[in-house]
Amino acid sequence: MSHEGWHTGARIGSSTGDGRMLAYQDSGVEAECVFRAGESTLFNIMSTGYGSDTTERGFAVWSARPGALGAIDPGVTRLDVTDADGVVVQAEIVAHTFAVDVDLGPAPRTIDEVFAPWEPPELTVRVYCENDALRYEGPLLTR
């Protein structure tokens, strides 16, 4: 696989070397890179992209736990997430991607945990466009 045409997107991570980063290819291919301290990097490559529509809300979540990563519309300038205690976390925005390090519960560790029922916490997202105009306010994750 060639590195030509690939671009880094938003990233969340820790000082231990664990973390996740989004990447996209000029052809429309999108990927999530999972960094694990002391282990090989995992690449989740979606050859036709994640297929998440950002038209209605201005964003789409591609991956959750820990944190949330995804795509934003070109006109989005800021994305903030507020937890139940009122703490606001501003997302990192890189190109057409975002990453926000919010507590969504523990990351699944086994294949059974990946597919087990999960109730996401209630988090409010606010999506802003030019001139700090509010474009969308509502739940970060939908069921």
C-alpha atoms as a printed R data frame, in Angstrom:
    type eleno elety resid chain resno       x       y      z
1   ATOM     1    CA   MET     A     1   0.000   0.000  0.000
2   ATOM     2    CA   SER     A     2   1.353   3.425 -0.911
3   ATOM     3    CA   HIS     A     3   1.446   6.404  1.425
4   ATOM     4    CA   GLU     A     4   0.822   8.690 -1.541
5   ATOM     5    CA   GLY     A     5  -2.384  10.710 -1.241
6   ATOM     6    CA   TRP     A     6  -2.938   9.924  2.462
7   ATOM     7    CA   HIS     A     7  -3.492  12.767  4.940
8   ATOM     8    CA   THR     A     8  -3.557  12.745  8.716
9   ATOM     9    CA   GLY     A     9  -6.729  13.811 10.451
10  ATOM    10    CA   ALA     A    10  -7.635  14.536 14.057
11  ATOM    11    CA   ARG     A    11  -6.107  12.482 16.867
12  ATOM    12    CA   ILE     A    12  -6.667  11.679 20.523
13  ATOM    13    CA   GLY     A    13  -4.162   9.914 22.700
14  ATOM    14    CA   SER     A    14  -2.237   9.613 25.898
15  ATOM    15    CA   SER     A    15   1.337  10.180 26.941
16  ATOM    16    CA   THR     A    16   1.827   6.394 27.107
17  ATOM    17    CA   GLY     A    17   1.662   6.115 23.309
18  ATOM    18    CA   ASP     A    18  -1.895   4.803 23.179
19  ATOM    19    CA   GLY     A    19  -4.287   6.707 20.964
20  ATOM    20    CA   ARG     A    20  -6.240   6.895 17.742
21  ATOM    21    CA   MET     A    21  -5.927   9.003 14.626
22  ATOM    22    CA   LEU     A    22  -8.120   9.408 11.584
23  ATOM    23    CA   ALA     A    23  -6.645   9.470  8.096
24  ATOM    24    CA   TYR     A    24  -8.105   9.916  4.655
25  ATOM    25    CA   GLN     A    25  -6.983   9.319  1.110
26  ATOM    26    CA   ASP     A    26  -7.567  11.589 -1.867
27  ATOM    27    CA   SER     A    27  -9.543   8.738 -3.493
28  ATOM    28    CA   GLY     A    28 -12.166   8.730 -0.704
29  ATOM    29    CA   VAL     A    29 -10.717   5.883  1.339
30  ATOM    30    CA   GLU     A    30 -10.824   6.624  5.079
31  ATOM    31    CA   ALA     A    31  -9.043   4.966  7.990
32  ATOM    32    CA   GLU     A    32  -8.606   4.911 11.728
33  ATOM    33    CA   CYS     A    33  -5.146   4.180 13.124
34  ATOM    34    CA   VAL     A    34  -5.094   2.657 16.614
35  ATOM    35    CA   PHE     A    35  -1.808   3.171 18.464
36  ATOM    36    CA   ARG     A    36  -1.039   0.746 21.291
37  ATOM    37    CA   ALA     A    37   2.081   1.259 23.401
38  ATOM    38    CA   GLY     A    38   4.549  -1.550 22.783
39  ATOM    39    CA   GLU     A    39   2.401  -3.157 20.069
40  ATOM    40    CA   SER     A    40   1.853  -2.808 16.345
41  ATOM    41    CA   THR     A    41  -0.450  -0.087 15.072
42  ATOM    42    CA   LEU     A    42  -3.856  -1.296 13.884
43  ATOM    43    CA   PHE     A    43  -5.341   0.166 10.708
44  ATOM    44    CA   ASN     A    44  -9.090   0.051 10.149
45  ATOM    45    CA   ILE     A    45  -9.376   0.994  6.487
46  ATOM    46    CA   MET     A    46 -12.757   1.644  4.887
47  ATOM    47    CA   SER     A    47 -12.220   1.399  1.126
48  ATOM    48    CA   THR     A    48 -15.421   3.307  0.332
49  ATOM    49    CA   GLY     A    49 -15.184   5.616  3.341
50  ATOM    50    CA   TYR     A    50 -17.255   5.393  6.502
51  ATOM    51    CA   GLY     A    51 -20.368   6.499  4.640
52  ATOM    52    CA   SER     A    52 -21.434   8.834  7.420
53  ATOM    53    CA   ASP     A    53 -23.640  11.687  6.268
54  ATOM    54    CA   THR     A    54 -22.732  15.024  7.863
55  ATOM    55    CA   THR     A    55 -25.434  17.024  6.070
56  ATOM    56    CA   GLU     A    56 -28.041  17.219  8.839
57  ATOM    57    CA   ARG     A    57 -25.934  17.684 11.983
58  ATOM    58    CA   GLY     A    58 -22.658  18.957 10.511
59  ATOM    59    CA   PHE     A    59 -20.743  15.980 11.903
60  ATOM    60    CA   ALA     A    60 -20.757  12.192 11.989
61  ATOM    61    CA   VAL     A    61 -19.080   9.909 14.535
62  ATOM    62    CA   TRP     A    62 -16.920   7.209 12.957
63  ATOM    63    CA   SER     A    63 -15.473   5.718 16.123
64  ATOM    64    CA   ALA     A    64 -16.222   5.886 19.852
65  ATOM    65    CA   ARG     A    65 -14.583   4.659 23.056
66  ATOM    66    CA   PRO     A    66 -12.397   6.033 24.235
67  ATOM    67    CA   GLY     A    67 -13.406   9.478 23.058
68  ATOM    68    CA   ALA     A    68 -15.147  10.143 19.770
69  ATOM    69    CA   LEU     A    69 -13.697  10.679 16.307
70  ATOM    70    CA   GLY     A    70 -15.376  11.444 13.018
71  ATOM    71    CA   ALA     A    71 -16.069  13.744 10.098
72  ATOM    72    CA   ILE     A    72 -17.298  17.326  9.916
73  ATOM    73    CA   ASP     A    73 -18.761  19.398  7.102
74  ATOM    74    CA   PRO     A    74 -16.350  21.854  5.462
75  ATOM    75    CA   GLY     A    75 -18.142  24.880  6.987
76  ATOM    76    CA   VAL     A    76 -17.801  23.670 10.596
77  ATOM    77    CA   THR     A    77 -15.330  25.752 12.600
78  ATOM    78    CA   ARG     A    78 -15.840  24.376 16.124
79  ATOM    79    CA   LEU     A    79 -17.356  21.356 17.840
80  ATOM    80    CA   ASP     A    80 -17.841  21.279 21.636
81  ATOM    81    CA   VAL     A    81 -19.090  18.422 23.805
82  ATOM    82    CA   THR     A    82 -20.684  18.983 27.224
83  ATOM    83    CA   ASP     A    83 -20.988  16.174 29.775
84  ATOM    84    CA   ALA     A    84 -23.709  15.692 32.415
85  ATOM    85    CA   ASP     A    85 -21.693  17.804 34.908
86  ATOM    86    CA   GLY     A    86 -21.514  20.745 32.492
87  ATOM    87    CA   VAL     A    87 -17.836  20.276 31.620
88  ATOM    88    CA   VAL     A    88 -17.184  21.436 28.039
89  ATOM    89    CA   VAL     A    89 -14.493  19.788 25.932
90  ATOM    90    CA   GLN     A    90 -13.539  21.340 22.600
91  ATOM    91    CA   ALA     A    91 -12.768  18.921 19.784
92  ATOM    92    CA   GLU     A    92  -9.575  18.988 17.774
93  ATOM    93    CA   ILE     A    93 -10.434  19.719 14.140
94  ATOM    94    CA   VAL     A    94  -8.031  18.719 11.367
95  ATOM    95    CA   ALA     A    95  -9.116  19.013  7.738
96  ATOM    96    CA   HIS     A    96 -12.594  17.441  7.595
97  ATOM    97    CA   THR     A    97 -12.152  15.332 10.763
98  ATOM    98    CA   PHE     A    98 -12.581  15.858 14.506
99  ATOM    99    CA   ALA     A    99 -11.500  14.125 17.703
100 ATOM   100    CA   VAL     A   100 -12.783  14.857 21.185
101 ATOM   101    CA   ASP     A   101 -11.427  13.186 24.311
102 ATOM   102    CA   VAL     A   102 -14.565  12.686 26.414
103 ATOM   103    CA   ASP     A   103 -15.456   9.859 28.782
104 ATOM   104    CA   LEU     A   104 -17.721   7.400 26.969
105 ATOM   105    CA   GLY     A   105 -16.972   4.544 29.330
106 ATOM   106    CA   PRO     A   106 -14.266   1.909 29.094
107 ATOM   107    CA   ALA     A   107 -13.023   0.828 25.683
108 ATOM   108    CA   PRO     A   108 -14.000  -2.728 24.769
109 ATOM   109    CA   ARG     A   109 -11.101  -5.152 25.270
110 ATOM   110    CA   THR     A   110 -12.492  -8.354 23.818
111 ATOM   111    CA   ILE     A   111 -14.582  -9.203 20.767
112 ATOM   112    CA   ASP     A   112 -17.496 -10.044 23.076
113 ATOM   113    CA   GLU     A   113 -17.285  -6.555 24.628
114 ATOM   114    CA   VAL     A   114 -17.221  -4.971 21.163
115 ATOM   115    CA   PHE     A   115 -20.598  -6.504 20.313
116 ATOM   116    CA   ALA     A   116 -22.161  -6.363 23.792
117 ATOM   117    CA   PRO     A   117 -25.065  -3.935 24.345
118 ATOM   118    CA   TRP     A   118 -23.752  -0.553 25.437
119 ATOM   119    CA   GLU     A   119 -25.611   2.472 26.723
120 ATOM   120    CA   PRO     A   120 -23.666   5.634 25.818
121 ATOM   121    CA   PRO     A   121 -23.634   8.489 28.315
122 ATOM   122    CA   GLU     A   122 -25.742  11.520 27.549
123 ATOM   123    CA   LEU     A   123 -23.414  14.099 26.060
124 ATOM   124    CA   THR     A   124 -24.488  17.263 24.264
125 ATOM   125    CA   VAL     A   125 -22.643  18.415 21.173
126 ATOM   126    CA   ARG     A   126 -22.693  21.948 19.806
127 ATOM   127    CA   VAL     A   127 -21.524  22.457 16.243
128 ATOM   128    CA   TYR     A   128 -20.561  25.944 15.088
129 ATOM   129    CA   CYS     A   129 -19.914  27.428 11.669
130 ATOM   130    CA   GLU     A   130 -18.687  30.837 10.451
131 ATOM   131    CA   ASN     A   131 -19.072  33.802 12.801
132 ATOM   132    CA   ASP     A   132 -19.536  31.336 15.685
133 ATOM   133    CA   ALA     A   133 -23.130  30.666 14.575
134 ATOM   134    CA   LEU     A   134 -24.659  27.588 16.198
135 ATOM   135    CA   ARG     A   135 -25.486  25.058 13.485
136 ATOM   136    CA   TYR     A   136 -26.580  22.099 15.615
137 ATOM   137    CA   GLU     A   137 -27.157  21.224 19.277
138 ATOM   138    CA   GLY     A   138 -28.149  17.760 20.417
139 ATOM   139    CA   PRO     A   139 -26.823  14.367 21.464
140 ATOM   140    CA   LEU     A   140 -23.281  13.429 20.443
141 ATOM   141    CA   LEU     A   141 -24.182   9.764 20.019
142 ATOM   142    CA   THR     A   142 -27.487   8.459 18.771
143 ATOM   143    CA   ARG     A   143 -28.754   4.973 19.339
